[in-house]
Amino acid sequence: MTRRILEERLAKRQPGVLRDPFPHKRGALPPDIPLDLVPRHVAVVMDGNGRWAKERGLSRIEGHKIGEASLFDVVEGAVQLGGITHISAYAFSTENWKRSPEEVRFLMGFNRDTIRRRIGEMDELGVRIRWAGRRPRLWKSVIDELEWAEERTKDNKLLTLTMCVNYGGRWEIADAMVAMGRDIKAGRLDPEKINERTVGRYLDEPDMPDVDLFIRSSGEHRTSNFLMWQSAYAELYFDEALWPDFDRTNLWRACEVFAGRDRRYGGAITNEEQFAAESGPEYDESEYADPDEG
């Protein structure tokens, strides 16, 4: 489908009128999780396409093709559950360039074509599409498609789907340091005033909220250089399902686990009730001061 034809179809959607999520293929319904316990930002490492294909005597490429449906079923399920405002998907990492030329070429074209295939249904659902990643080495046709999708869906507010293509967490932080150094040299940034918020402004997507729930499929227990800064306090969930077998029910199960976890953010007191039950003298900063100072 040409972009002109697709634009014409997208233009026919009545502004403000969104469709309901497609039902689950087996009629599964989302769990009843209080909205304040639902993760707002879910990061997904879509792992296991190659192993899924190998188990069936297929090429790795066939595994990637089947895995496309899993991602968009997860998006439909996130809307159906409610409360999730951001999903970030690890579509192509900076390390994936090490794969065979055939697989890299396929993944480049596949990421480009997936956006074009799915933008209509995402737009109807009210999903905003963003791109996070590095420009060097990335095909111009892929960049063009991602930027067009960003522009076309920029006014959608129900959920943001960030496609992380040619993305690496260490590269993102290194690129931010380069940009900060450039501004320090130009006198636009005072190095003595740099803090976490300053660094955040130099990241690839400065307005991306911190990750609440980090999901990886296929049973691997690694974060693999994905959203390192944003996931500093994320709850980690590792699912045994290979990505092509992963769907919205796996997402819902992860969200149920998330809802039952105790998020402390480095503190020992978990909530006001516990604080009230265990309260003693008010915190005195002098008790923790360095005795050699002063």
mmCIF file with all atom_site columns, N, CA, C and O in Angstrom, residues 13-43:
data_model
loop_
_atom_site.group_PDB
_atom_site.id
_atom_site.type_symbol
_atom_site.label_atom_id
_atom_site.label_alt_id
_atom_site.label_comp_id
_atom_site.label_asym_id
_atom_site.label_entity_id
_atom_site.label_seq_id
_atom_site.pdbx_PDB_ins_code
_atom_site.Cartn_x
_atom_site.Cartn_y
_atom_site.Cartn_z
_atom_site.occupancy
_atom_site.B_iso_or_equiv
_atom_site.pdbx_formal_charge
_atom_site.auth_seq_id
_atom_site.auth_comp_id
_atom_site.auth_asym_id
_atom_site.auth_atom_id
_atom_site.pdbx_PDB_model_num
ATOM 1   N N  . ARG A 1 13 ? -10.867 8.803   9.190  1.00 0.00 ? 13 ARG A N  1
ATOM 2   C CA . ARG A 1 13 ? -11.269 8.562   10.573 1.00 0.00 ? 13 ARG A CA 1
ATOM 3   C C  . ARG A 1 13 ? -11.808 9.838   11.189 1.00 0.00 ? 13 ARG A C  1
ATOM 4   O O  . ARG A 1 13 ? -11.184 10.893  11.116 1.00 0.00 ? 13 ARG A O  1
ATOM 5   N N  . GLN A 1 14 ? -12.972 9.713   11.825 1.00 0.00 ? 14 GLN A N  1
ATOM 6   C CA . GLN A 1 14 ? -13.589 10.875  12.466 1.00 0.00 ? 14 GLN A CA 1
ATOM 7   C C  . GLN A 1 14 ? -12.806 11.257  13.708 1.00 0.00 ? 14 GLN A C  1
ATOM 8   O O  . GLN A 1 14 ? -12.579 10.425  14.587 1.00 0.00 ? 14 GLN A O  1
ATOM 9   N N  . PRO A 1 15 ? -12.342 12.510  13.797 1.00 0.00 ? 15 PRO A N  1
ATOM 10  C CA . PRO A 1 15 ? -11.531 12.929  14.945 1.00 0.00 ? 15 PRO A CA 1
ATOM 11  C C  . PRO A 1 15 ? -12.240 12.670  16.265 1.00 0.00 ? 15 PRO A C  1
ATOM 12  O O  . PRO A 1 15 ? -13.435 12.956  16.415 1.00 0.00 ? 15 PRO A O  1
ATOM 13  N N  . GLY A 1 16 ? -11.510 12.125  17.221 1.00 0.00 ? 16 GLY A N  1
ATOM 14  C CA . GLY A 1 16 ? -12.056 11.893  18.550 1.00 0.00 ? 16 GLY A CA 1
ATOM 15  C C  . GLY A 1 16 ? -12.853 10.610  18.698 1.00 0.00 ? 16 GLY A C  1
ATOM 16  O O  . GLY A 1 16 ? -13.245 10.251  19.807 1.00 0.00 ? 16 GLY A O  1
ATOM 17  N N  . VAL A 1 17 ? -13.101 9.908   17.605 1.00 0.00 ? 17 VAL A N  1
ATOM 18  C CA . VAL A 1 17 ? -13.872 8.663   17.663 1.00 0.00 ? 17 VAL A CA 1
ATOM 19  C C  . VAL A 1 17 ? -12.902 7.491   17.573 1.00 0.00 ? 17 VAL A C  1
ATOM 20  O O  . VAL A 1 17 ? -12.246 7.294   16.549 1.00 0.00 ? 17 VAL A O  1
ATOM 21  N N  . LEU A 1 18 ? -12.792 6.731   18.635 1.00 0.00 ? 18 LEU A N  1
ATOM 22  C CA . LEU A 1 18 ? -11.850 5.621   18.696 1.00 0.00 ? 18 LEU A CA 1
ATOM 23  C C  . LEU A 1 18 ? -12.599 4.295   18.701 1.00 0.00 ? 18 LEU A C  1
ATOM 24  O O  . LEU A 1 18 ? -13.726 4.208   19.189 1.00 0.00 ? 18 LEU A O  1
ATOM 25  N N  . ARG A 1 19 ? -11.973 3.290   18.154 1.00 0.00 ? 19 ARG A N  1
ATOM 26  C CA . ARG A 1 19 ? -12.576 1.966   18.185 1.00 0.00 ? 19 ARG A CA 1
ATOM 27  C C  . ARG A 1 19 ? -12.221 1.271   19.491 1.00 0.00 ? 19 ARG A C  1
ATOM 28  O O  . ARG A 1 19 ? -11.257 1.632   20.175 1.00 0.00 ? 19 ARG A O  1
ATOM 29  N N  . ASP A 1 20 ? -12.999 0.259   19.837 1.00 0.00 ? 20 ASP A N  1
ATOM 30  C CA . ASP A 1 20 ? -12.684 -0.567  20.991 1.00 0.00 ? 20 ASP A CA 1
ATOM 31  C C  . ASP A 1 20 ? -11.568 -1.545  20.630 1.00 0.00 ? 20 ASP A C  1
ATOM 32  O O  . ASP A 1 20 ? -11.395 -1.889  19.449 1.00 0.00 ? 20 ASP A O  1
ATOM 33  N N  . PRO A 1 21 ? -10.815 -2.004  21.611 1.00 0.00 ? 21 PRO A N  1
ATOM 34  C CA . PRO A 1 21 ? -9.778  -2.997  21.317 1.00 0.00 ? 21 PRO A CA 1
ATOM 35  C C  . PRO A 1 21 ? -10.391 -4.255  20.710 1.00 0.00 ? 21 PRO A C  1
ATOM 36  O O  . PRO A 1 21 ? -11.514 -4.639  21.062 1.00 0.00 ? 21 PRO A O  1
ATOM 37  N N  . PHE A 1 22 ? -9.660  -4.886  19.813 1.00 0.00 ? 22 PHE A N  1
ATOM 38  C CA . PHE A 1 22 ? -10.112 -6.168  19.291 1.00 0.00 ? 22 PHE A CA 1
ATOM 39  C C  . PHE A 1 22 ? -10.158 -7.171  20.440 1.00 0.00 ? 22 PHE A C  1
ATOM 40  O O  . PHE A 1 22 ? -9.276  -7.177  21.310 1.00 0.00 ? 22 PHE A O  1
ATOM 41  N N  . PRO A 1 23 ? -11.168 -8.049  20.483 1.00 0.00 ? 23 PRO A N  1
ATOM 42  C CA . PRO A 1 23 ? -11.217 -9.038  21.567 1.00 0.00 ? 23 PRO A CA 1
ATOM 43  C C  . PRO A 1 23 ? -10.090 -10.051 21.449 1.00 0.00 ? 23 PRO A C  1
ATOM 44  O O  . PRO A 1 23 ? -9.535  -10.279 20.371 1.00 0.00 ? 23 PRO A O  1
ATOM 45  N N  . HIS A 1 24 ? -9.745  -10.654 22.563 1.00 0.00 ? 24 HIS A N  1
ATOM 46  C CA . HIS A 1 24 ? -8.736  -11.706 22.564 1.00 0.00 ? 24 HIS A CA 1
ATOM 47  C C  . HIS A 1 24 ? -9.246  -12.890 21.745 1.00 0.00 ? 24 HIS A C  1
ATOM 48  O O  . HIS A 1 24 ? -10.447 -13.177 21.724 1.00 0.00 ? 24 HIS A O  1
ATOM 49  N N  . LYS A 1 25 ? -8.350  -13.583 21.079 1.00 0.00 ? 25 LYS A N  1
ATOM 50  C CA . LYS A 1 25 ? -8.742  -14.661 20.163 1.00 0.00 ? 25 LYS A CA 1
ATOM 51  C C  . LYS A 1 25 ? -9.493  -15.794 20.859 1.00 0.00 ? 25 LYS A C  1
ATOM 52  O O  . LYS A 1 25 ? -10.273 -16.510 20.207 1.00 0.00 ? 25 LYS A O  1
ATOM 53  N N  . ARG A 1 26 ? -9.276  -15.962 22.172 1.00 0.00 ? 26 ARG A N  1
ATOM 54  C CA . ARG A 1 26 ? -10.003 -16.997 22.909 1.00 0.00 ? 26 ARG A CA 1
ATOM 55  C C  . ARG A 1 26 ? -11.015 -16.396 23.878 1.00 0.00 ? 26 ARG A C  1
ATOM 56  O O  . ARG A 1 26 ? -11.549 -17.088 24.743 1.00 0.00 ? 26 ARG A O  1
ATOM 57  N N  . GLY A 1 27 ? -11.258 -15.094 23.731 1.00 0.00 ? 27 GLY A N  1
ATOM 58  C CA . GLY A 1 27 ? -12.257 -14.438 24.558 1.00 0.00 ? 27 GLY A CA 1
ATOM 59  C C  . GLY A 1 27 ? -11.819 -14.102 25.960 1.00 0.00 ? 27 GLY A C  1
ATOM 60  O O  . GLY A 1 27 ? -12.653 -13.759 26.807 1.00 0.00 ? 27 GLY A O  1
ATOM 61  N N  . ALA A 1 28 ? -10.517 -14.169 26.229 1.00 0.00 ? 28 ALA A N  1
ATOM 62  C CA . ALA A 1 28 ? -10.023 -13.850 27.576 1.00 0.00 ? 28 ALA A CA 1
ATOM 63  C C  . ALA A 1 28 ? -10.304 -12.394 27.917 1.00 0.00 ? 28 ALA A C  1
ATOM 64  O O  . ALA A 1 28 ? -10.276 -11.512 27.048 1.00 0.00 ? 28 ALA A O  1
ATOM 65  N N  . LEU A 1 29 ? -10.584 -12.143 29.191 1.00 0.00 ? 29 LEU A N  1
ATOM 66  C CA . LEU A 1 29 ? -10.872 -10.795 29.661 1.00 0.00 ? 29 LEU A CA 1
ATOM 67  C C  . LEU A 1 29 ? -9.804  -10.356 30.651 1.00 0.00 ? 29 LEU A C  1
ATOM 68  O O  . LEU A 1 29 ? -9.212  -11.185 31.359 1.00 0.00 ? 29 LEU A O  1
ATOM 69  N N  . PRO A 1 30 ? -9.537  -9.063  30.734 1.00 0.00 ? 30 PRO A N  1
ATOM 70  C CA . PRO A 1 30 ? -8.468  -8.580  31.628 1.00 0.00 ? 30 PRO A CA 1
ATOM 71  C C  . PRO A 1 30 ? -8.823  -8.750  33.087 1.00 0.00 ? 30 PRO A C  1
ATOM 72  O O  . PRO A 1 30 ? -10.009 -8.744  33.453 1.00 0.00 ? 30 PRO A O  1
ATOM 73  N N  . PRO A 1 31 ? -7.823  -8.899  33.934 1.00 0.00 ? 31 PRO A N  1
ATOM 74  C CA . PRO A 1 31 ? -8.078  -9.002  35.378 1.00 0.00 ? 31 PRO A CA 1
ATOM 75  C C  . PRO A 1 31 ? -8.546  -7.664  35.930 1.00 0.00 ? 31 PRO A C  1
ATOM 76  O O  . PRO A 1 31 ? -8.324  -6.609  35.339 1.00 0.00 ? 31 PRO A O  1
ATOM 77  N N  . ASP A 1 32 ? -9.173  -7.729  37.076 1.00 0.00 ? 32 ASP A N  1
ATOM 78  C CA . ASP A 1 32 ? -9.675  -6.520  37.736 1.00 0.00 ? 32 ASP A CA 1
ATOM 79  C C  . ASP A 1 32 ? -8.593  -5.998  38.678 1.00 0.00 ? 32 ASP A C  1
ATOM 80  O O  . ASP A 1 32 ? -8.536  -6.360  39.851 1.00 0.00 ? 32 ASP A O  1
ATOM 81  N N  . ILE A 1 33 ? -7.716  -5.132  38.131 1.00 0.00 ? 33 ILE A N  1
ATOM 82  C CA . ILE A 1 33 ? -6.628  -4.559  38.917 1.00 0.00 ? 33 ILE A CA 1
ATOM 83  C C  . ILE A 1 33 ? -6.947  -3.086  39.187 1.00 0.00 ? 33 ILE A C  1
ATOM 84  O O  . ILE A 1 33 ? -7.250  -2.351  38.240 1.00 0.00 ? 33 ILE A O  1
ATOM 85  N N  . PRO A 1 34 ? -6.902  -2.641  40.430 1.00 0.00 ? 34 PRO A N  1
ATOM 86  C CA . PRO A 1 34 ? -7.139  -1.204  40.695 1.00 0.00 ? 34 PRO A CA 1
ATOM 87  C C  . PRO A 1 34 ? -6.189  -0.355  39.855 1.00 0.00 ? 34 PRO A C  1
ATOM 88  O O  . PRO A 1 34 ? -5.006  -0.678  39.719 1.00 0.00 ? 34 PRO A O  1
ATOM 89  N N  . LEU A 1 35 ? -6.710  0.725   39.293 1.00 0.00 ? 35 LEU A N  1
ATOM 90  C CA . LEU A 1 35 ? -5.910  1.544   38.386 1.00 0.00 ? 35 LEU A CA 1
ATOM 91  C C  . LEU A 1 35 ? -4.632  2.064   39.029 1.00 0.00 ? 35 LEU A C  1
ATOM 92  O O  . LEU A 1 35 ? -3.614  2.220   38.353 1.00 0.00 ? 35 LEU A O  1
ATOM 93  N N  . ASP A 1 36 ? -4.665  2.321   40.324 1.00 0.00 ? 36 ASP A N  1
ATOM 94  C CA . ASP A 1 36 ? -3.460  2.854   40.962 1.00 0.00 ? 36 ASP A CA 1
ATOM 95  C C  . ASP A 1 36 ? -2.376  1.789   41.128 1.00 0.00 ? 36 ASP A C  1
ATOM 96  O O  . ASP A 1 36 ? -1.245  2.112   41.505 1.00 0.00 ? 36 ASP A O  1
ATOM 97  N N  . LEU A 1 37 ? -2.693  0.536   40.825 1.00 0.00 ? 37 LEU A N  1
ATOM 98  C CA . LEU A 1 37 ? -1.712  -0.541  40.901 1.00 0.00 ? 37 LEU A CA 1
ATOM 99  C C  . LEU A 1 37 ? -1.295  -1.050  39.521 1.00 0.00 ? 37 LEU A C  1
ATOM 100 O O  . LEU A 1 37 ? -0.505  -1.996  39.429 1.00 0.00 ? 37 LEU A O  1
ATOM 101 N N  . VAL A 1 38 ? -1.814  -0.426  38.482 1.00 0.00 ? 38 VAL A N  1
ATOM 102 C CA . VAL A 1 38 ? -1.445  -0.807  37.117 1.00 0.00 ? 38 VAL A CA 1
ATOM 103 C C  . VAL A 1 38 ? -0.176  -0.052  36.719 1.00 0.00 ? 38 VAL A C  1
ATOM 104 O O  . VAL A 1 38 ? -0.071  1.157   36.951 1.00 0.00 ? 38 VAL A O  1
ATOM 105 N N  . PRO A 1 39 ? 0.810   -0.718  36.127 1.00 0.00 ? 39 PRO A N  1
ATOM 106 C CA . PRO A 1 39 ? 2.016   0.000   35.680 1.00 0.00 ? 39 PRO A CA 1
ATOM 107 C C  . PRO A 1 39 ? 1.670   0.991   34.584 1.00 0.00 ? 39 PRO A C  1
ATOM 108 O O  . PRO A 1 39 ? 0.905   0.676   33.670 1.00 0.00 ? 39 PRO A O  1
ATOM 109 N N  . ARG A 1 40 ? 2.216   2.182   34.670 1.00 0.00 ? 40 ARG A N  1
ATOM 110 C CA . ARG A 1 40 ? 1.944   3.187   33.643 1.00 0.00 ? 40 ARG A CA 1
ATOM 111 C C  . ARG A 1 40 ? 2.823   2.957   32.407 1.00 0.00 ? 40 ARG A C  1
ATOM 112 O O  . ARG A 1 40 ? 2.375   3.100   31.283 1.00 0.00 ? 40 ARG A O  1
ATOM 113 N N  . HIS A 1 41 ? 4.073   2.622   32.630 1.00 0.00 ? 41 HIS A N  1
ATOM 114 C CA . HIS A 1 41 ? 5.006   2.433   31.507 1.00 0.00 ? 41 HIS A CA 1
ATOM 115 C C  . HIS A 1 41 ? 5.534   0.999   31.552 1.00 0.00 ? 41 HIS A C  1
ATOM 116 O O  . HIS A 1 41 ? 6.158   0.583   32.532 1.00 0.00 ? 41 HIS A O  1
ATOM 117 N N  . VAL A 1 42 ? 5.285   0.271   30.478 1.00 0.00 ? 42 VAL A N  1
ATOM 118 C CA . VAL A 1 42 ? 5.738   -1.118  30.354 1.00 0.00 ? 42 VAL A CA 1
ATOM 119 C C  . VAL A 1 42 ? 6.782   -1.200  29.248 1.00 0.00 ? 42 VAL A C  1
ATOM 120 O O  . VAL A 1 42 ? 6.521   -0.792  28.113 1.00 0.00 ? 42 VAL A O  1
ATOM 121 N N  . ALA A 1 43 ? 7.956   -1.702  29.575 1.00 0.00 ? 43 ALA A N  1
ATOM 122 C CA . ALA A 1 43 ? 9.002   -1.938  28.581 1.00 0.00 ? 43 ALA A CA 1
ATOM 123 C C  . ALA A 1 43 ? 9.016   -3.425  28.242 1.00 0.00 ? 43 ALA A C  1
ATOM 124 O O  . ALA A 1 43 ? 8.885   -4.269  29.136 1.00 0.00 ? 43 ALA A O  1
#
